[in-house]
């Protein structure tokens, strides 16, 4: 092999190694850059997810407070209705007792004032 051939082969091999090295460096650099961009995107997404979680938690807590308040109001109203119904029961019993007394007095008056009923004909 002549000296020129060896020089050409050496130049080609050297150039190939140089190109391979540069490509490798570019890929490594691009890979690091890509990793950095992915990490930045992940951090941004985590921040947004955390913000959304805080907002949803706040809204759920507010809804829970409002519903608890409404339920407490309904329980209080049902308690008042129950007290009123018990009052109606007591007053109804008083009316029943009053009617029974009037009925008893009417029977007493009827026995005293009205003649006895005639016996049924045979």
XYZ file of N, CA and C in Angstrom:
366
model
N 0.851 -1.139 0.000
C 0.000 0.000 0.000
C 0.913 1.222 0.000
N 0.540 2.138 -0.810
C 1.395 3.309 -0.966
C 1.131 4.303 0.142
N 1.998 5.248 0.293
C 1.874 6.263 1.335
C 0.654 7.137 1.124
N 0.316 7.393 -0.147
C -0.869 8.219 -0.424
C -2.136 7.493 0.003
N -2.173 6.205 -0.259
C -3.355 5.422 0.103
C -3.506 5.412 1.608
N -2.376 5.237 2.297
C -2.435 5.224 3.753
C -2.890 6.595 4.266
N -2.474 7.648 3.659
C -2.868 8.993 4.082
C -4.352 9.201 3.854
N -4.854 8.731 2.707
C -6.285 8.879 2.388
C -7.116 8.074 3.383
N -6.711 6.819 3.636
C -7.451 5.970 4.574
C -7.403 6.600 5.971
N -6.258 7.094 6.363
C -6.120 7.742 7.673
C -7.005 8.966 7.780
N -7.069 9.736 6.681
C -7.904 10.932 6.675
C -9.375 10.542 6.773
N -9.768 9.516 6.004
C -11.177 9.073 6.018
C -11.537 8.543 7.403
N -10.694 7.688 7.959
C -10.975 7.113 9.270
C -10.990 8.227 10.322
N -10.027 9.123 10.262
C -9.980 10.233 11.216
C -11.216 11.104 11.121
N -11.606 11.404 9.865
C -12.804 12.224 9.653
C -14.038 11.501 10.187
N -14.120 10.193 9.936
C -15.261 9.399 10.430
C -15.323 9.416 11.945
N -14.155 9.252 12.578
C -14.123 9.278 14.042
C -14.515 10.654 14.572
N -14.030 11.691 13.901
C -14.381 13.050 14.310
C -15.878 13.294 14.189
N -16.465 12.875 13.058
C -17.916 13.034 12.852
C -18.679 12.235 13.890
N -18.223 10.976 14.155
C -18.904 10.140 15.161
C -18.820 10.800 16.528
N -17.690 11.365 16.866
C -17.530 12.040 18.147
C -18.432 13.255 18.266
N -18.469 14.044 17.189
C -19.336 15.227 17.205
C -20.816 14.851 17.316
N -21.227 13.819 16.584
C -22.621 13.354 16.665
C -22.942 12.852 18.065
N -21.999 12.117 18.629
C -22.202 11.597 19.972
C -22.351 12.739 20.968
N -21.501 13.748 20.832
C -21.581 14.906 21.723
C -22.905 15.643 21.537
N -23.323 15.785 20.279
C -24.589 16.473 19.988
C -25.763 15.698 20.574
N -25.725 14.374 20.420
C -26.818 13.543 20.946
C -26.850 13.641 22.465
N -25.662 13.574 23.095
C -25.601 13.683 24.562
C -26.110 15.039 25.011
N -25.712 16.071 24.325
C -26.149 17.424 24.653
C -27.658 17.556 24.442
N -28.154 17.029 23.336
C -29.596 17.071 23.051
C -30.367 16.247 24.049
N -29.801 15.125 24.455
C -30.462 14.261 25.437
C -30.573 14.985 26.779
N -29.510 15.651 27.183
C -29.541 16.409 28.436
C -30.544 17.546 28.336
N -30.555 18.209 27.196
C -31.494 19.309 26.986
C -32.927 18.789 27.007
N -33.139 17.646 26.377
C -34.463 17.043 26.352
C -34.890 16.646 27.767
N -33.956 16.060 28.529
C -34.267 15.700 29.917
C -34.631 16.938 30.735
N -33.905 18.019 30.521
C -34.185 19.260 31.238
C -35.567 19.781 30.880
N -35.894 19.740 29.609
C -37.220 20.220 29.177
C -38.322 19.337 29.745
N -38.092 18.018 29.757
C -39.090 17.104 30.327
C -39.241 17.362 31.820
N -38.109 17.570 32.521
C -38.172 17.875 33.956
C -38.930 19.176 34.209
N -38.669 20.191 33.377
C -39.375 21.465 33.524
C -40.873 21.283 33.304
N -41.218 20.508 32.275
C -42.627 20.244 31.999
C -43.273 19.483 33.152
N -42.551 18.491 33.701
C -43.078 17.728 34.837
C -43.304 18.619 36.042
N -42.352 19.516 36.307
C -42.500 20.431 37.449
C -43.691 21.354 37.234
N -43.853 21.854 36.012
C -44.983 22.742 35.714
C -46.305 21.998 35.890
N -46.349 20.768 35.379
C -47.581 19.983 35.513
C -47.873 19.668 36.973
N -46.848 19.329 37.732
C -47.059 19.061 39.156
C -47.585 20.300 39.865
N -47.057 21.455 39.515
C -47.547 22.699 40.103
C -49.008 22.942 39.770
N -49.361 22.713 38.519
C -50.767 22.905 38.102
C -51.690 21.902 38.798
N -51.216 20.656 38.903
C -52.020 19.625 39.568
C -52.198 19.979 41.035
N -51.125 20.455 41.684
C -51.234 20.857 43.094
C -52.208 22.018 43.252
N -52.158 22.981 42.332
C -53.075 24.117 42.381
C -54.515 23.647 42.205
N -54.737 22.754 41.251
C -56.077 22.213 41.021
C -56.560 21.448 42.243
N -55.668 20.682 42.863
C -56.033 19.942 44.072
C -56.436 20.902 45.186
N -55.688 21.981 45.373
C -56.032 22.963 46.408
C -57.382 23.608 46.126
N -57.602 23.963 44.867
C -58.872 24.609 44.523
C -60.049 23.659 44.736
N -59.897 22.407 44.290
C -60.985 21.439 44.454
C -61.228 21.139 45.931
N -60.158 21.015 46.689
C -60.312 20.764 48.122
C -61.042 21.930 48.783
N -60.691 23.144 48.412
C -61.378 24.318 48.960
C -62.853 24.329 48.615
N -63.161 24.000 47.381
C -64.574 23.995 46.969
C -65.352 22.885 47.674
N -64.724 21.728 47.812
C -65.389 20.616 48.501
C -65.619 20.977 49.959
N -64.619 21.601 50.598
C -64.779 22.021 51.996
C -65.909 23.035 52.136
N -65.977 24.001 51.211
C -67.048 25.007 51.239
C -68.405 24.342 51.057
N -68.503 23.412 50.107
C -69.754 22.695 49.880
C -70.141 21.902 51.121
N -69.162 21.270 51.755
C -69.427 20.508 52.965
C -69.956 21.417 54.071
N -69.347 22.603 54.229
C -69.823 23.554 55.249
C -71.255 23.991 54.955
N -71.521 24.290 53.679
C -72.867 24.744 53.320
C -73.900 23.638 53.546
N -73.565 22.418 53.122
C -74.506 21.309 53.299
C -74.726 21.002 54.772
N -73.659 21.056 55.559
C -73.797 20.813 56.989
C -74.716 21.864 57.608
N -74.549 23.112 57.204
C -75.419 24.173 57.703
C -76.870 23.940 57.323
N -77.091 23.559 56.075
C -78.474 23.304 55.623
C -79.088 22.118 56.355
N -78.290 21.068 56.553
C -78.795 19.888 57.271
C -79.145 20.268 58.706
N -78.296 21.075 59.344
C -78.588 21.524 60.710
C -79.881 22.327 60.753
N -80.086 23.195 59.745
C -81.335 23.964 59.678
C -82.542 23.045 59.524
N -82.423 22.042 58.657
C -83.539 21.108 58.459
C -83.840 20.320 59.730
N -82.793 19.904 60.426
C -83.004 19.171 61.684
C -83.723 20.062 62.692
N -83.323 21.323 62.771
C -83.981 22.251 63.694
C -85.454 22.436 63.325
N -85.741 22.538 62.024
C -87.134 22.698 61.585
C -87.954 21.459 61.921
N -87.384 20.275 61.689
C -88.098 19.033 62.007
C -88.354 18.957 63.510
N -87.374 19.379 64.316
C -87.572 19.386 65.774
C -88.719 20.312 66.155
N -88.791 21.505 65.531
C -89.891 22.434 65.842
C -91.234 21.834 65.417
N -91.262 21.177 64.264
C -92.520 20.545 63.814
C -92.933 19.450 64.782
N -91.971 18.690 65.258
C -92.266 17.627 66.217
C -92.858 18.201 67.504
N -92.310 19.305 67.984
C -92.830 19.946 69.199
C -94.258 20.430 68.953
N -94.495 21.001 67.780
C -95.851 21.487 67.476
C -96.842 20.326 67.395
N -96.428 19.210 66.794
C -97.321 18.048 66.700
C -97.643 17.498 68.086
N -96.659 17.478 68.969
C -96.925 17.027 70.335
C -97.934 17.958 71.005
N -97.826 19.259 70.734
C -98.797 20.214 71.268
C -100.196 19.950 70.722
N -100.273 19.623 69.418
C -101.573 19.291 68.827
C -102.159 18.052 69.502
N -101.336 17.043 69.764
C -101.814 15.832 70.430
C -102.409 16.167 71.799
N -101.715 16.986 72.568
C -102.191 17.348 73.897
C -103.510 18.114 73.808
N -103.596 19.046 72.878
C -104.838 19.815 72.740
C -105.978 18.928 72.252
N -105.684 17.984 71.346
C -106.723 17.071 70.864
C -107.239 16.199 72.004
N -106.341 15.725 72.854
C -106.780 14.942 74.018
C -107.677 15.784 74.927
N -107.319 17.042 75.118
C -108.133 17.937 75.954
C -109.523 18.110 75.343
N -109.601 18.230 74.007
C -110.906 18.365 73.339
C -111.712 17.079 73.502
N -111.045 15.923 73.360
C -111.745 14.642 73.537
C -112.319 14.518 74.950
N -111.531 14.902 75.950
C -112.000 14.844 77.339
C -113.176 15.803 77.522
N -113.064 16.999 76.932
C -114.160 17.971 77.038
C -115.446 17.450 76.407
N -115.335 16.818 75.222
C -116.538 16.251 74.587
C -117.117 15.119 75.423
N -116.251 14.326 76.021
C -116.746 13.224 76.857
C -117.531 13.783 78.048
N -117.034 14.858 78.642
C -117.738 15.471 79.771
C -119.088 16.027 79.325
N -119.119 16.696 78.168
C -120.387 17.247 77.645
C -121.355 16.119 77.361
N -120.867 15.036 76.749
C -121.724 13.898 76.436
C -122.305 13.303 77.715
N -121.472 13.174 78.735
C -121.945 12.624 80.016
C -122.997 13.542 80.642
N -122.812 14.836 80.567
C -123.789 15.781 81.128
C -125.105 15.712 80.360
N -125.007 15.606 79.028
C -126.240 15.504 78.224
C -127.016 14.236 78.588
N -126.321 13.145 78.785
C -127.020 11.906 79.168
C -127.703 12.066 80.529
N -127.019 12.748 81.438
C -127.609 12.971 82.770
C -128.860 13.842 82.651
N -128.770 14.909 81.832
C -129.928 15.793 81.634
C -131.063 15.037 80.953
N -130.756 14.239 79.961
C -131.805 13.479 79.265
C -132.509 12.522 80.222
N -131.780 11.858 81.061
C -132.404 10.908 82.004
C -133.322 11.628 83.002
N -132.905 12.853 83.360
C -133.703 13.565 84.349
C -134.919 14.240 83.727
N -134.782 14.799 82.564
C -135.853 15.598 82.001
C -136.800 14.833 81.064
N -136.300 13.872 80.373
C -137.139 13.172 79.393
C -137.799 11.948 80.044
N -139.053 11.680 79.626
C -139.704 10.494 80.182
C -139.027 9.230 79.640
N -139.144 8.167 80.355
C -138.538 6.923 79.855
C -139.214 6.494 78.561
N -138.485 5.849 77.776
C -139.005 5.388 76.480
C -140.048 4.314 76.696
N -141.082 4.311 75.839
C -142.144 3.318 75.939
C -141.570 1.948 75.569
N -142.066 0.927 76.253
C -141.590 -0.422 75.896
C -142.057 -0.778 74.497
N -141.283 -1.518 73.793
C -141.656 -1.872 72.417
C -142.919 -2.759 72.394
N -143.776 -2.565 71.426
C -145.005 -3.403 71.373
C -144.665 -4.841 71.065
N -145.459 -5.680 71.659
C -145.265 -7.102 71.440
C -145.823 -7.585 70.185
